[in-house]
Amino acid sequence: MADTYHQIFVHLIFAVKGRRSLLKKEFRQDFFRVLSSKVKNLGHFPIIVNGMSDHVHCLIGLNPNQKLSDLVRDLKTKSNQFLRDKDWVAGRFEWQTGYGAFSYSKSQINTVYKYILNQEEHHRKLSFKQEYIGFLKKFEIEFKEDYLFEFYPEE
């Protein structure tokens, strides 16, 4: 029987419920390392996990034997539990429902990696809402703003 070969790269984006800035700088990098290990424990290949206080970017090599929606559900559930156990977030922590998933070819991985690595720099110039809508437009995904993440007015 012939082997099966695959190379599927996905950039996931998901946000803290209410876009609250709960992923504080003092623990954020530790939390992103934990998310990366959780991606691996769920059977996928983590390439980079980074983000800001209110959202996360994950670039992963997707295991085609598992559904992407299951990965995101499990990653959100396990990271919620981790944050509760660590007591890094005061009060109740939740992720917003929904996520963005964007596929890339191997030749684009270095560019996407650098983009995710430099989140703080990107967000000096544009808001999360602008960033996310930019991805939707770039990938020609039809959307209605009413059904996007819960955005608060820009400050």
Backbone as JSON, one array per atom type, in Angstrom:
{
  "sequence": "MADTYHQIFVHLIFAVKGRRSLLKKEFRQDFFRVLSSKVKNLGHFPIIVNGMSDHVHCLIGLNPNQKLSDLVRDLKTKSNQFLRDKDWVAGRFEWQTGYGAFSYSKSQINTVYKYILNQEEHHRKLSFKQEYIGFLKKFEIEFKEDYLFEFYPEE",
  "N": [[0.85, -1.18, 0.0], [0.52, 2.24, -0.75], [2.2, 5.06, 0.75], [0.91, 7.91, 2.58], [1.18, 11.31, 1.99], [1.57, 14.6, 3.17], [1.27, 18.17, 3.44], [0.28, 20.65, 5.09], [-0.34, 23.84, 5.96], [-1.53, 26.03, 8.37], [-2.76, 29.13, 9.47], [-3.95, 30.22, 12.39], [-6.26, 32.39, 14.01], [-7.5, 33.72, 16.93], [-9.58, 35.28, 19.44], [-9.69, 36.88, 22.69], [-12.61, 36.76, 24.63], [-14.82, 39.44, 24.27], [-12.76, 40.99, 23.61], [-11.05, 41.66, 25.62], [-8.15, 42.78, 27.31], [-6.48, 40.53, 28.48], [-4.33, 38.82, 28.39], [-1.62, 39.25, 29.76], [1.48, 41.01, 29.5], [3.53, 40.13, 31.21], [3.22, 37.36, 31.53], [2.65, 36.4, 29.05], [4.43, 35.3, 27.0], [5.19, 32.89, 28.19], [2.69, 31.7, 28.32], [2.14, 31.45, 25.56], [4.08, 29.57, 24.87], [3.06, 27.38, 26.24], [0.63, 27.07, 24.85], [1.69, 26.32, 22.38], [2.84, 23.83, 23.04], [0.51, 22.49, 23.64], [-0.74, 22.4, 21.14], [1.0, 20.62, 19.88], [0.63, 18.35, 21.55], [-1.94, 17.77, 20.83], [-1.63, 16.58, 18.44], [-0.62, 17.95, 16.22], [1.71, 20.07, 14.35], [3.39, 22.57, 15.87], [4.44, 25.71, 14.72], [4.83, 28.47, 15.2], [3.63, 30.43, 17.9], [2.09, 33.32, 18.88], [1.12, 36.67, 19.84], [-1.07, 39.21, 21.04], [-2.33, 41.12, 23.85], [-5.01, 40.61, 23.63], [-5.56, 38.78, 21.62], [-4.61, 35.84, 19.67], [-2.18, 34.34, 17.52], [-1.55, 31.46, 15.68], [0.63, 29.46, 13.94], [0.56, 26.53, 12.28], [1.5, 23.15, 11.4], [-0.78, 21.19, 10.02], [-2.34, 18.21, 11.06], [-3.78, 16.02, 8.93], [-5.5, 14.02, 9.65], [-7.13, 14.86, 11.59], [-9.81, 17.03, 12.52], [-9.84, 20.5, 11.85], [-11.54, 22.2, 13.24], [-11.93, 20.73, 15.58], [-9.37, 20.83, 16.68], [-9.14, 23.62, 17.26], [-11.26, 23.97, 19.07], [-10.46, 22.2, 21.16], [-7.97, 23.33, 21.82], [-8.7, 25.87, 22.73], [-10.31, 25.13, 24.93], [-8.49, 23.68, 26.59], [-6.56, 25.65, 27.04], [-8.05, 27.58, 28.38], [-8.55, 26.18, 30.77], [-5.91, 25.88, 31.67], [-5.19, 28.58, 32.16], [-7.0, 29.18, 34.21], [-6.12, 27.38, 36.19], [-3.51, 28.32, 36.66], [-4.05, 30.8, 37.59], [-3.51, 33.27, 36.4], [-5.11, 35.14, 35.31], [-7.34, 37.5, 36.42], [-10.57, 36.86, 37.58], [-13.08, 35.5, 35.36], [-11.97, 33.79, 32.51], [-12.39, 33.69, 29.02], [-12.5, 32.55, 25.62], [-13.5, 34.13, 22.59], [-16.26, 33.0, 20.62], [-15.73, 31.3, 17.6], [-13.21, 31.72, 14.98], [-10.38, 32.51, 12.91], [-9.05, 30.89, 10.07], [-6.42, 30.36, 7.97], [-4.89, 29.26, 5.05], [-1.6, 28.36, 3.92], [1.15, 28.05, 1.61], [4.2, 26.09, 1.57], [6.27, 27.74, 0.69], [5.55, 30.21, 1.66], [5.79, 30.2, 4.39], [7.98, 31.27, 5.91], [7.57, 34.05, 5.67], [5.04, 34.35, 6.89], [5.66, 33.41, 9.42], [7.48, 35.41, 10.3], [5.71, 37.56, 10.31], [3.9, 36.83, 12.35], [5.68, 36.66, 14.49], [6.35, 39.34, 14.86], [4.22, 40.76, 16.12], [3.77, 42.88, 18.01], [4.96, 45.08, 16.79], [3.42, 45.28, 14.41], [0.95, 45.97, 15.48], [1.3, 48.48, 16.41], [0.71, 50.02, 14.32], [-1.72, 49.21, 13.24], [-5.04, 48.23, 14.19], [-6.44, 45.32, 15.88], [-8.9, 44.69, 14.73], [-8.67, 45.91, 12.18], [-6.53, 44.41, 11.24], [-7.6, 41.77, 11.21], [-9.83, 41.98, 9.49], [-8.41, 42.69, 7.24], [-7.1, 40.24, 6.67], [-9.34, 38.66, 6.0], [-10.22, 39.96, 3.69], [-7.92, 39.76, 2.05], [-7.84, 37.02, 1.61], [-10.13, 36.75, 0.24], [-12.6, 36.21, 1.5], [-15.95, 36.14, 2.06], [-17.82, 38.16, 4.29], [-19.78, 39.34, 7.04], [-19.83, 42.19, 8.95], [-21.32, 42.17, 11.3], [-21.12, 39.59, 12.22], [-18.54, 39.12, 12.91], [-15.7, 38.98, 15.15], [-16.38, 40.12, 18.47], [-16.14, 43.38, 18.6], [-14.86, 46.26, 20.21], [-15.36, 49.8, 20.28], [-12.82, 51.68, 18.57], [-10.1, 53.14, 20.26]],
  "CA": [[0.0, 0.0, 0.0], [1.3, 3.48, -0.85], [2.14, 5.97, 1.89], [0.19, 9.17, 2.41], [2.04, 12.45, 2.25], [0.8, 15.84, 3.27], [1.95, 19.36, 3.92], [-0.82, 21.59, 5.23], [0.01, 24.88, 6.92], [-2.7, 26.86, 8.69], [-2.58, 30.25, 10.39], [-5.16, 30.39, 13.19], [-6.37, 33.62, 14.78], [-8.68, 33.77, 17.79], [-9.53, 36.42, 20.35], [-10.27, 36.83, 24.03], [-14.0, 37.22, 24.62], [-14.98, 40.86, 24.56], [-11.5, 41.66, 23.27], [-10.43, 42.17, 26.85], [-6.69, 42.64, 27.33], [-6.22, 39.67, 29.64], [-3.07, 38.09, 28.24], [-0.67, 40.27, 30.21], [2.85, 40.89, 28.99], [4.41, 39.42, 32.15], [3.12, 35.9, 31.38], [2.21, 36.09, 27.68], [5.32, 34.39, 26.28], [5.04, 31.57, 28.82], [1.4, 31.16, 27.88], [2.25, 31.05, 24.16], [4.83, 28.31, 24.85], [2.11, 26.35, 26.67], [-0.26, 26.83, 23.71], [2.46, 25.57, 21.39], [2.94, 22.43, 23.48], [-0.83, 21.9, 23.54], [-0.92, 22.1, 19.72], [1.77, 19.39, 19.64], [-0.04, 17.26, 22.25], [-3.18, 17.46, 20.11], [-1.28, 15.84, 17.23], [-0.26, 18.84, 15.12], [3.06, 20.58, 14.46], [3.4, 24.02, 16.11], [5.57, 26.42, 14.1], [4.98, 29.65, 16.06], [2.44, 30.95, 18.57], [2.38, 34.65, 19.4], [-0.06, 37.51, 19.78], [-1.15, 40.41, 21.86], [-3.07, 40.9, 25.09], [-6.41, 40.29, 23.35], [-5.72, 37.77, 20.57], [-3.51, 34.89, 19.46], [-1.9, 33.82, 16.18], [-0.86, 30.16, 15.71], [0.96, 28.87, 12.65], [0.73, 25.1, 12.56], [1.42, 22.11, 10.39], [-2.01, 20.5, 10.38], [-2.47, 16.77, 10.89], [-5.01, 15.88, 8.16], [-6.37, 13.0, 10.23], [-7.96, 15.5, 12.62], [-10.52, 18.2, 12.04], [-9.35, 21.79, 12.32], [-12.48, 22.72, 14.25], [-11.66, 20.02, 16.84], [-8.13, 21.39, 17.21], [-9.39, 24.93, 17.85], [-12.1, 23.74, 20.26], [-9.64, 21.61, 22.22], [-6.95, 24.29, 22.2], [-9.36, 26.9, 23.56], [-10.74, 24.51, 26.19], [-7.32, 23.36, 27.41], [-5.89, 26.88, 27.45], [-8.91, 28.15, 29.43], [-8.28, 25.45, 32.0], [-4.56, 26.23, 32.1], [-5.2, 29.93, 32.74], [-7.7, 29.09, 35.5], [-5.24, 26.68, 37.13], [-2.37, 29.19, 36.97], [-4.57, 32.02, 38.22], [-2.85, 34.41, 35.78], [-6.13, 36.1, 34.88], [-8.33, 37.78, 37.47], [-11.92, 36.63, 37.1], [-13.34, 34.44, 34.39], [-11.35, 33.93, 31.19], [-13.05, 32.97, 27.92], [-12.22, 32.92, 24.24], [-14.7, 34.38, 21.8], [-16.67, 31.96, 19.7], [-15.22, 31.53, 16.24], [-11.78, 31.87, 14.74], [-9.99, 32.58, 11.5], [-8.09, 29.87, 9.66], [-5.94, 30.75, 6.65], [-3.89, 28.28, 4.61], [-0.43, 28.87, 3.23], [2.06, 27.07, 1.03], [5.51, 26.0, 2.22], [7.09, 28.89, 0.3], [5.09, 31.4, 2.38], [5.9, 29.99, 5.83], [8.92, 32.21, 6.52], [6.91, 35.36, 5.72], [3.99, 34.28, 7.9], [6.37, 33.28, 10.69], [7.97, 36.74, 10.67], [4.55, 38.4, 10.61], [3.39, 36.45, 13.68], [6.72, 37.0, 15.44], [6.41, 40.79, 15.05], [2.89, 41.27, 16.41], [3.77, 44.19, 18.68], [5.28, 46.08, 15.77], [2.26, 45.44, 13.53], [-0.18, 46.59, 16.17], [1.56, 49.92, 16.6], [0.2, 50.68, 13.12], [-3.1, 48.88, 12.94], [-5.79, 47.57, 15.26], [-6.78, 43.93, 15.63], [-10.03, 44.68, 13.78], [-8.11, 46.19, 10.85], [-5.71, 43.25, 10.88], [-8.44, 40.62, 10.92], [-10.6, 42.27, 8.26], [-7.42, 42.61, 6.18], [-6.94, 38.83, 6.31], [-10.55, 38.21, 5.32], [-10.21, 40.54, 2.34], [-6.8, 39.18, 1.31], [-8.2, 35.65, 1.23], [-11.4, 36.86, -0.48], [-13.64, 35.53, 2.28], [-17.12, 36.99, 2.28], [-18.15, 38.26, 5.7], [-20.63, 40.43, 7.51], [-19.22, 42.7, 10.18], [-22.14, 41.81, 12.46], [-20.79, 38.24, 12.66], [-17.12, 39.01, 13.22], [-15.44, 39.02, 16.58], [-16.99, 41.21, 19.22], [-15.19, 44.48, 18.63], [-15.21, 47.47, 20.92], [-14.94, 50.98, 19.5], [-11.39, 51.99, 18.61], [-9.77, 54.25, 21.17]],
  "C": [[0.9, 1.24, 0.0], [1.14, 4.31, 0.43], [1.31, 7.19, 1.56], [1.13, 10.29, 2.82], [1.19, 13.71, 2.29], [1.69, 16.96, 3.76], [0.9, 20.46, 3.94], [-0.46, 22.58, 6.33], [-1.18, 25.8, 7.11], [-2.31, 27.92, 9.72], [-3.92, 30.46, 11.08], [-5.1, 31.73, 13.92], [-7.64, 33.51, 15.63], [-8.46, 34.79, 18.89], [-10.14, 36.11, 21.71], [-11.69, 37.39, 23.93], [-14.08, 38.68, 25.05], [-13.74, 41.67, 24.24], [-10.84, 42.28, 24.48], [-8.93, 41.87, 26.82], [-6.25, 41.83, 28.54], [-4.91, 38.91, 29.56], [-1.93, 39.08, 28.49], [0.75, 39.96, 29.76], [3.74, 40.04, 29.9], [4.31, 37.9, 32.05], [2.83, 35.46, 29.95], [3.11, 35.09, 26.97], [5.29, 32.98, 26.89], [3.74, 30.91, 28.37], [1.47, 30.69, 26.42], [3.07, 29.76, 24.02], [3.92, 27.15, 25.26], [1.14, 26.04, 25.53], [0.44, 26.01, 22.64], [2.57, 24.1, 21.78], [1.57, 21.74, 23.4], [-1.16, 21.56, 22.08], [-0.23, 20.77, 19.41], [1.08, 18.18, 20.3], [-1.36, 16.86, 21.59], [-2.91, 16.84, 18.74], [-0.91, 16.67, 16.03], [1.16, 19.35, 15.34], [3.03, 22.09, 14.66], [4.65, 24.65, 15.48], [5.86, 27.69, 14.91], [3.61, 30.0, 16.65], [2.85, 32.29, 19.17], [1.09, 35.47, 19.33], [0.07, 38.72, 20.67], [-2.0, 40.09, 23.09], [-4.51, 40.44, 24.85], [-6.63, 39.27, 22.24], [-4.44, 36.97, 20.35], [-3.43, 34.51, 17.99], [-1.15, 32.5, 16.37], [-0.6, 29.73, 14.28], [1.3, 27.41, 12.92], [0.82, 24.29, 11.28], [0.26, 21.22, 10.81], [-1.92, 19.0, 10.1], [-3.8, 16.54, 10.16], [-5.96, 14.8, 8.69], [-7.28, 13.56, 11.31], [-8.62, 16.73, 12.04], [-9.95, 19.47, 12.66], [-10.25, 22.34, 13.42], [-12.28, 22.01, 15.6], [-10.39, 20.55, 17.49], [-8.41, 22.71, 17.92], [-10.23, 24.79, 19.12], [-11.26, 23.23, 21.42], [-8.57, 22.57, 22.72], [-7.54, 25.39, 23.09], [-9.74, 26.32, 24.93], [-9.55, 24.28, 27.11], [-6.59, 24.63, 27.87], [-6.72, 27.63, 28.49], [-8.6, 27.51, 30.77], [-6.9, 25.79, 32.56], [-4.54, 27.6, 32.78], [-5.93, 29.95, 34.08], [-6.79, 28.47, 36.56], [-4.08, 27.56, 37.57], [-2.79, 30.44, 37.71], [-3.85, 33.27, 37.71], [-3.84, 35.5, 35.4], [-7.13, 36.27, 36.02], [-9.73, 37.6, 36.88], [-11.98, 35.53, 36.07], [-12.68, 34.75, 33.04], [-12.13, 33.11, 30.18], [-12.51, 33.46, 26.59], [-13.54, 33.24, 23.56], [-15.01, 33.16, 20.95], [-16.09, 32.3, 18.33], [-13.73, 31.73, 16.2], [-11.57, 32.08, 13.26], [-8.97, 31.5, 11.23], [-7.71, 30.15, 8.2], [-4.82, 29.8, 6.25], [-2.79, 28.93, 3.79], [0.37, 27.73, 2.63], [3.39, 27.11, 1.77], [6.36, 27.24, 1.91], [6.71, 30.17, 1.04], [5.34, 31.34, 3.89], [6.84, 30.98, 6.5], [8.3, 33.6, 6.66], [5.85, 35.39, 6.81], [4.61, 34.19, 9.29], [6.83, 34.66, 11.18], [6.81, 37.67, 11.04], [4.04, 38.1, 12.03], [4.4, 36.83, 14.76], [6.68, 38.49, 15.81], [5.04, 41.41, 15.32], [2.89, 42.65, 17.05], [4.05, 45.31, 17.69], [4.08, 46.34, 14.86], [1.14, 46.23, 14.2], [0.12, 48.01, 16.66], [0.91, 50.7, 15.45], [-1.27, 50.37, 12.82], [-3.73, 48.08, 14.06], [-6.03, 46.1, 14.9], [-7.92, 43.84, 14.61], [-9.52, 44.92, 12.36], [-7.3, 44.99, 10.34], [-6.6, 42.09, 10.41], [-9.25, 40.81, 9.64], [-9.66, 42.24, 7.05], [-7.17, 41.17, 5.72], [-8.15, 38.33, 5.54], [-10.59, 38.72, 3.88], [-9.11, 39.92, 1.48], [-7.14, 37.78, 0.79], [-9.56, 35.58, 0.53], [-12.51, 36.05, 0.18], [-14.77, 36.52, 2.51], [-17.46, 36.99, 3.77], [-19.12, 39.41, 5.93], [-20.05, 40.89, 8.83], [-20.0, 42.32, 11.43], [-21.74, 40.45, 13.04], [-19.3, 38.04, 12.89], [-16.95, 38.93, 14.73], [-16.16, 40.2, 17.2], [-15.95, 42.33, 19.37], [-15.74, 45.62, 19.45], [-14.76, 48.66, 20.09], [-13.45, 51.24, 19.68], [-11.16, 53.18, 19.53], [-9.01, 55.31, 20.43]]
}
